mmCIF file of C-alpha atoms in Angstrom:
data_model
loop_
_atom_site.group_PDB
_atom_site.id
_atom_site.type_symbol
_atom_site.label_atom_id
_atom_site.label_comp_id
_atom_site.label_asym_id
_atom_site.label_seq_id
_atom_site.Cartn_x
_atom_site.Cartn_y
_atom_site.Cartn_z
ATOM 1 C CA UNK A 778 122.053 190.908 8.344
ATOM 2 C CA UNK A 779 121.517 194.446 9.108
ATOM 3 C CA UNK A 780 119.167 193.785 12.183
ATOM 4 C CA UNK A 781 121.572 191.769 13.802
ATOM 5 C CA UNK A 782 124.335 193.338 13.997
ATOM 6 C CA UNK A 783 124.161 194.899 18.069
ATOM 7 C CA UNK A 784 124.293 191.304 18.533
ATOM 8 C CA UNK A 785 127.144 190.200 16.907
ATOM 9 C CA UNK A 786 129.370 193.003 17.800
ATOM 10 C CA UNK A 787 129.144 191.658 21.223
ATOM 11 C CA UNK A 788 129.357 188.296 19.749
ATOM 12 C CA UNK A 789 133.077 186.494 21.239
ATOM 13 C CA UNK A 790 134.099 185.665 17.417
ATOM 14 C CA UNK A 791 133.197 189.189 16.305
ATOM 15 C CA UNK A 792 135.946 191.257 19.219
ATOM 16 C CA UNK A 793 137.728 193.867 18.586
ATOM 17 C CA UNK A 794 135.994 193.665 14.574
ATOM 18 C CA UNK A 795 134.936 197.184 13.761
ATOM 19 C CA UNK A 796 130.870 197.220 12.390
ATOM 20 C CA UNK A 797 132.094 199.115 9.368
ATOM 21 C CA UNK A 798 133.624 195.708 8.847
ATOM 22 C CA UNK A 799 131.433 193.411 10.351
ATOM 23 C CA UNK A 800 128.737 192.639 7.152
ATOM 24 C CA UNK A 801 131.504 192.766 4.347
ATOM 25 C CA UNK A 802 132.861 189.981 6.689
ATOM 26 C CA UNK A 803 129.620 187.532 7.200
ATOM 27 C CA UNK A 804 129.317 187.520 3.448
ATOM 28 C CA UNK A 805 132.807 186.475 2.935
ATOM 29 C CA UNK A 806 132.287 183.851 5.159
ATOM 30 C CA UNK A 807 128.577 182.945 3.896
ATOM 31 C CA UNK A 808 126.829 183.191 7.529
ATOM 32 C CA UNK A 809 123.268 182.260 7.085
ATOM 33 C CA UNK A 810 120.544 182.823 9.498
ATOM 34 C CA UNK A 811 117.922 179.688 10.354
ATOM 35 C CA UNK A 812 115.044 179.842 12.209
ATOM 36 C CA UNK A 813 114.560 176.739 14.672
ATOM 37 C CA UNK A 814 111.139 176.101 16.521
ATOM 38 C CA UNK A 815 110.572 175.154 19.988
ATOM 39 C CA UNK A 816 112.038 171.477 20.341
ATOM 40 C CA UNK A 817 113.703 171.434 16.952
ATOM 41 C CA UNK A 818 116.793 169.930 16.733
ATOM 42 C CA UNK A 819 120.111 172.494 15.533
ATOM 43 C CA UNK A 820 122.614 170.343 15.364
ATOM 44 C CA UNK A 821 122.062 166.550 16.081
ATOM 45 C CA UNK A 822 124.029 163.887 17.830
ATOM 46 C CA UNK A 823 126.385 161.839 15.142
ATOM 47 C CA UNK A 824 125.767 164.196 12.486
ATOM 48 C CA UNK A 825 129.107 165.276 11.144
ATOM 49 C CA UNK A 826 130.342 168.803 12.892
ATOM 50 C CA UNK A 827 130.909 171.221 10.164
ATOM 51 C CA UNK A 828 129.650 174.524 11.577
ATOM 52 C CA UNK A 829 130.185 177.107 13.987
ATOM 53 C CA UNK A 830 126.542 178.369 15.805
ATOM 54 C CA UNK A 831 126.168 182.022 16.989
ATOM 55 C CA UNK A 832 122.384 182.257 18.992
ATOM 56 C CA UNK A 833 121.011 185.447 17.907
ATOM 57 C CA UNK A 834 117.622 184.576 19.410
ATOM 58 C CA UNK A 835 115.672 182.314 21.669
ATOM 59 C CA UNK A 836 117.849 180.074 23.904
ATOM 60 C CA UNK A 837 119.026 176.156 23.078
ATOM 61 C CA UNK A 838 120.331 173.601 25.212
ATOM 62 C CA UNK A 839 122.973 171.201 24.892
ATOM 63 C CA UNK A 840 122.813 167.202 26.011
ATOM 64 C CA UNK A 841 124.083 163.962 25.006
ATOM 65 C CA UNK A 842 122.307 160.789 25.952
ATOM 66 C CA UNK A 843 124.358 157.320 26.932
ATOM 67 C CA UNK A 844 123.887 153.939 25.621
ATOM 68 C CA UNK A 845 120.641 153.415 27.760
ATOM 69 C CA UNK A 846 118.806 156.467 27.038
ATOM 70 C CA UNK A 847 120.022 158.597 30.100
ATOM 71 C CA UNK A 848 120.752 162.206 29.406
ATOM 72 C CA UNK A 849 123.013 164.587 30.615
ATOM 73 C CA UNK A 850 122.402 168.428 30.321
ATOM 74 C CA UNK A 851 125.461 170.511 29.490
ATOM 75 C CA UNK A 852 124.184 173.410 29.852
ATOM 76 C CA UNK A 853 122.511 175.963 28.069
ATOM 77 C CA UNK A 854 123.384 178.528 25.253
ATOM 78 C CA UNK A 855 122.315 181.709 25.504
ATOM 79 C CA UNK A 856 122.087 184.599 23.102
ATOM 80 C CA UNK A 857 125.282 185.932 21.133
ATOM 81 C CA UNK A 858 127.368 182.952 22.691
ATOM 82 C CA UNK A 859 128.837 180.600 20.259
ATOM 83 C CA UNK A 860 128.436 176.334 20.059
ATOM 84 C CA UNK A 861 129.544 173.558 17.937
ATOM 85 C CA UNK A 862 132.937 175.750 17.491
ATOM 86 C CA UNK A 863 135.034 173.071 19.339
ATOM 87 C CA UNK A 864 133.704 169.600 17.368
ATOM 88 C CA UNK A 865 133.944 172.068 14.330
ATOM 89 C CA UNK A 866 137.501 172.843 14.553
ATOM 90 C CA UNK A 867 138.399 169.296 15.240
ATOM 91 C CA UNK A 868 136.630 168.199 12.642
ATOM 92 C CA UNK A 869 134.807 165.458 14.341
ATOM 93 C CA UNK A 870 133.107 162.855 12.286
ATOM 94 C CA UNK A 871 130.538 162.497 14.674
ATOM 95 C CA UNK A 872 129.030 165.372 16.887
ATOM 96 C CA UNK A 873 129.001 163.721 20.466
ATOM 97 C CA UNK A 874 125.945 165.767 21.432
ATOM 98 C CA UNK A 875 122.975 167.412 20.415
ATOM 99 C CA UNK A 876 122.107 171.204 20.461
ATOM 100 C CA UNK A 877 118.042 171.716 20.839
ATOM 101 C CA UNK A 878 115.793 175.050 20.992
ATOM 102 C CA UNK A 879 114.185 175.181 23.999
ATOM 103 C CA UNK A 880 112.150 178.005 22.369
ATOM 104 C CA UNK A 881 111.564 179.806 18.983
ATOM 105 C CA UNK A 882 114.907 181.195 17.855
ATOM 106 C CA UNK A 883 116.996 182.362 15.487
ATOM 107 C CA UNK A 884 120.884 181.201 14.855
ATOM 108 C CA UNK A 885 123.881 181.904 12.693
ATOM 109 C CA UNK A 886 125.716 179.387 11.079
ATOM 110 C CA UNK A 887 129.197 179.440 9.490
ATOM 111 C CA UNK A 888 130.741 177.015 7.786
ATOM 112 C CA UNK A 889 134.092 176.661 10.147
ATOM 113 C CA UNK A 890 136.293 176.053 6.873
ATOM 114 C CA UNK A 891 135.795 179.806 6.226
ATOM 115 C CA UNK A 892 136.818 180.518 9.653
ATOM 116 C CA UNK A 893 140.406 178.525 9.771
ATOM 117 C CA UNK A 894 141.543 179.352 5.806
ATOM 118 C CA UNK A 895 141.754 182.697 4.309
ATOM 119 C CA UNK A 896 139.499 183.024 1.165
ATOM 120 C CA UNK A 897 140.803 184.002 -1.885
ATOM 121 C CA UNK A 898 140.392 187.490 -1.806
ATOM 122 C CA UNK A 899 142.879 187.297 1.533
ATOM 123 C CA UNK A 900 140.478 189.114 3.744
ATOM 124 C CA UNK A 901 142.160 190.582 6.523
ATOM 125 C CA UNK A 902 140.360 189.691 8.868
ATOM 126 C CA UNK A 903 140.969 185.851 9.244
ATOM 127 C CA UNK A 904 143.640 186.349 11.705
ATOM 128 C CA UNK A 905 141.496 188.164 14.117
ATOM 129 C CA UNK A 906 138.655 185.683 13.870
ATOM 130 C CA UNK A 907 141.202 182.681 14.775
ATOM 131 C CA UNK A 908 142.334 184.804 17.337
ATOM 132 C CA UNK A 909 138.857 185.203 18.502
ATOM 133 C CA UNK A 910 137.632 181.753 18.136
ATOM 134 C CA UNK A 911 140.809 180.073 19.885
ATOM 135 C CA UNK A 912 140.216 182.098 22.858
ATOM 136 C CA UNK A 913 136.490 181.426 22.972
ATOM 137 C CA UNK A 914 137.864 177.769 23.291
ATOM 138 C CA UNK A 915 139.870 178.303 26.219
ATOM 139 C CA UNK A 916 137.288 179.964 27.873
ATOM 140 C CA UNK A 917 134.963 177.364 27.158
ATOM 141 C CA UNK A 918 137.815 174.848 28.074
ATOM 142 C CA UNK A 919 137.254 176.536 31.672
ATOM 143 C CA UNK A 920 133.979 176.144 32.011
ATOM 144 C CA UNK A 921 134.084 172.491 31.280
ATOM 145 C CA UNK A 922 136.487 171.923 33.736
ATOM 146 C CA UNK A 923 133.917 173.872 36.510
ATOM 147 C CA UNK A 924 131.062 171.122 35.732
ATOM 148 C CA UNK A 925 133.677 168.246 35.960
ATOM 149 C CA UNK A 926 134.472 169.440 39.173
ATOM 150 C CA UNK A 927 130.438 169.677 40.058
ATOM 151 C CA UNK A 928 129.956 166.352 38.794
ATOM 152 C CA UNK A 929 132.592 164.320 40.382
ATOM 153 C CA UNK A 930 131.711 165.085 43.655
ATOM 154 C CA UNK A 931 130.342 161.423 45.026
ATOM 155 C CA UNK A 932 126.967 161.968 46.203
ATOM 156 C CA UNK A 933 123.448 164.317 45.114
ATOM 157 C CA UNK A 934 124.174 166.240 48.368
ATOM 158 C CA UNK A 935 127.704 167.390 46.923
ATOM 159 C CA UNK A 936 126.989 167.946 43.671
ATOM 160 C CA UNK A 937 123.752 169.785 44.406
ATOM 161 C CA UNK A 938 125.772 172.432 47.182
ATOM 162 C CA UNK A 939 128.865 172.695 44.574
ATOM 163 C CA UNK A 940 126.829 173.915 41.792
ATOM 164 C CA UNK A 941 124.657 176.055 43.689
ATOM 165 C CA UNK A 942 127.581 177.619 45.760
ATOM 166 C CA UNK A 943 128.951 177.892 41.804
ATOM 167 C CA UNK A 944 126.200 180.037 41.079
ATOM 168 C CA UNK A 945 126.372 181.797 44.023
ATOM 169 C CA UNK A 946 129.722 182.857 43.208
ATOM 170 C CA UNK A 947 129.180 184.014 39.569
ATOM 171 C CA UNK A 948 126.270 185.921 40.412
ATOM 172 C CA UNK A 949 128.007 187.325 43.579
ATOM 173 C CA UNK A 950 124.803 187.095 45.756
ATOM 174 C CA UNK A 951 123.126 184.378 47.648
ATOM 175 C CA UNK A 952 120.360 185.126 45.694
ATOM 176 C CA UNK A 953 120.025 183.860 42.361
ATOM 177 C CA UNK A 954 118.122 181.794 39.678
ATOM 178 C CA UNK A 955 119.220 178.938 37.916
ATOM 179 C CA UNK A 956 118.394 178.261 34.575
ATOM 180 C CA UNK A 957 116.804 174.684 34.781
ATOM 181 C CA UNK A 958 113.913 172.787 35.783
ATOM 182 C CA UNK A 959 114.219 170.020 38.459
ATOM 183 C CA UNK A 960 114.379 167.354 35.985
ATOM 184 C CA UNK A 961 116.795 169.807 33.640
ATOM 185 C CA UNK A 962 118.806 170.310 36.887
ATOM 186 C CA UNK A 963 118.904 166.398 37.691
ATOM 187 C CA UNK A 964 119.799 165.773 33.819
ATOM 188 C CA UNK A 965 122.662 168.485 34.567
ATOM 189 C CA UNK A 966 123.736 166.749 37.919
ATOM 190 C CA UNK A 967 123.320 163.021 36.366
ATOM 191 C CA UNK A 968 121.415 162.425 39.444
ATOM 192 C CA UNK A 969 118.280 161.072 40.055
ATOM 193 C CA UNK A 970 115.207 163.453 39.781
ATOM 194 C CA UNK A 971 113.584 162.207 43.073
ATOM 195 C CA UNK A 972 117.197 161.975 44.887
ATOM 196 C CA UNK A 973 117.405 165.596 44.177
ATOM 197 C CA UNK A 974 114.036 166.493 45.064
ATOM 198 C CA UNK A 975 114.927 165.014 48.528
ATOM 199 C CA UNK A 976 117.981 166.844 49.113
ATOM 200 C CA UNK A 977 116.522 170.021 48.232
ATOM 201 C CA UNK A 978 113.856 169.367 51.117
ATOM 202 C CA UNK A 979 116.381 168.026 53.341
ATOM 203 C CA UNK A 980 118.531 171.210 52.814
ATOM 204 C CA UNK A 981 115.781 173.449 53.213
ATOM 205 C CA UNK A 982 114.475 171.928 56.939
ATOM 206 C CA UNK A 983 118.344 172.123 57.869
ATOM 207 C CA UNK A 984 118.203 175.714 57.274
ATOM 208 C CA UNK A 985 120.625 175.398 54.526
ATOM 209 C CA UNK A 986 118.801 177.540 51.600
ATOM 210 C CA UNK A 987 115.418 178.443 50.827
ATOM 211 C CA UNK A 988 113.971 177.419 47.171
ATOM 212 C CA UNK A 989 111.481 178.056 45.143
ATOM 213 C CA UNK A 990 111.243 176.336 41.540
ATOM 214 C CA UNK A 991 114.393 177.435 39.825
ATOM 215 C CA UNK A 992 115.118 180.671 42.706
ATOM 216 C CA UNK A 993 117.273 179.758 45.723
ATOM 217 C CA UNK A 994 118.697 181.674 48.311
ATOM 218 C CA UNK A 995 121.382 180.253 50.346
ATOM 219 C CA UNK A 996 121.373 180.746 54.409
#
């Protein structure tokens, strides 16, 4: 656990833990580390959610498919950022999406049980963690609510233009990358790949933005 621990103290459920703390604390809670190869499934749709995932590694993606096989992206995890902490908590008897490695990687997993009840030997500590992990929600609550908004615009036009004026804003630039594909960013929008494709064009002969694969500048 040693190697890892740079990582974790910058880790949401880990703030405001001091490091002299921090490995006395993963083996009260009895964090484990898995490695996950390219494509492999870490936490599968339906399964029963019983853990808490901390990306120390690599990068995964989470997606749910409907009843007919369509997906929708939700977006992607990336290193030291928690996932499966919300179906966790609630205790959901099926997970209502699936979390998948989009590369080799390496992830933390904690039984959530150890998070929400103080072990016998009444670690200190459990109050910070569920102070920790309930604001992670909200935060996470937040940025739910910013791909509803995306999302529920009407047409691939407005969706497109909301989530790339999105980006634009977080990265404070009009330069920036995005971190899908076209089909990844189609699966995200729950658009049509070639309906996207055709916007983008459409934007770019307006003189709207300028693209290249996943870089875009808007004009």
């Amino acid at each position: 656990m040693q190697k890892y621990l740079e990582m974790l103290k910058n880790c949401p459920l880990f703030a405001d833990v001091e490091e002299v703390s921090l490995l006395r604390m993963l083996h009260c809670l009895g964090a484990r580390v898995e490695h996950f190869d390219k494509k492999y499934t870490v936490f599968s749709e339906g399964t029963p959610a019983r853990y808490v995932g901390i990306l120390l590694s690599g990068s995964l993606q989470m997606s749910r498919v409907d009843y007919y096989g369509n997906r929708s992206i939700l977006g992607n995890v990336r290193q030291g950022e928690l996932f499966g902490e919300a179906f966790a908590c609630a205790s959901v008897e099926a997970m209502p999406i699936s979390v998948v490695a989009n590369e080799e990687s390496e992830v933390m997993l904690i039984d959530c049980s150890h998070i929400l009840h103080t072990c016998q030997n009444a670690c200190g500590f459990h109050h910070q963690l569920i102070y920790n992990l309930m604001r992670d929600l909200a935060e996470k609550n937040l940025v739910f609510h910013q791909r509803a908004e995306v999302t529920s615009k009407r047409s691939t036009r407005e969706k497109l233009m909301a989530y790339l004026l999105l980006c634009a804003k977080e990265t404070g630039s009009n330069r920036f990358t995005i971190p899908f594909d076209r089909q990844e960013l189609a699966d995200y929008l729950e658009v049509d790949r070639s309906g996207l494709s055709a916007e983008i064009s459409k934007l770019r002969r307006e003189g709207i933005l300028e693209s290249d694969k996943r870089r875009f500048r808007l004009l």
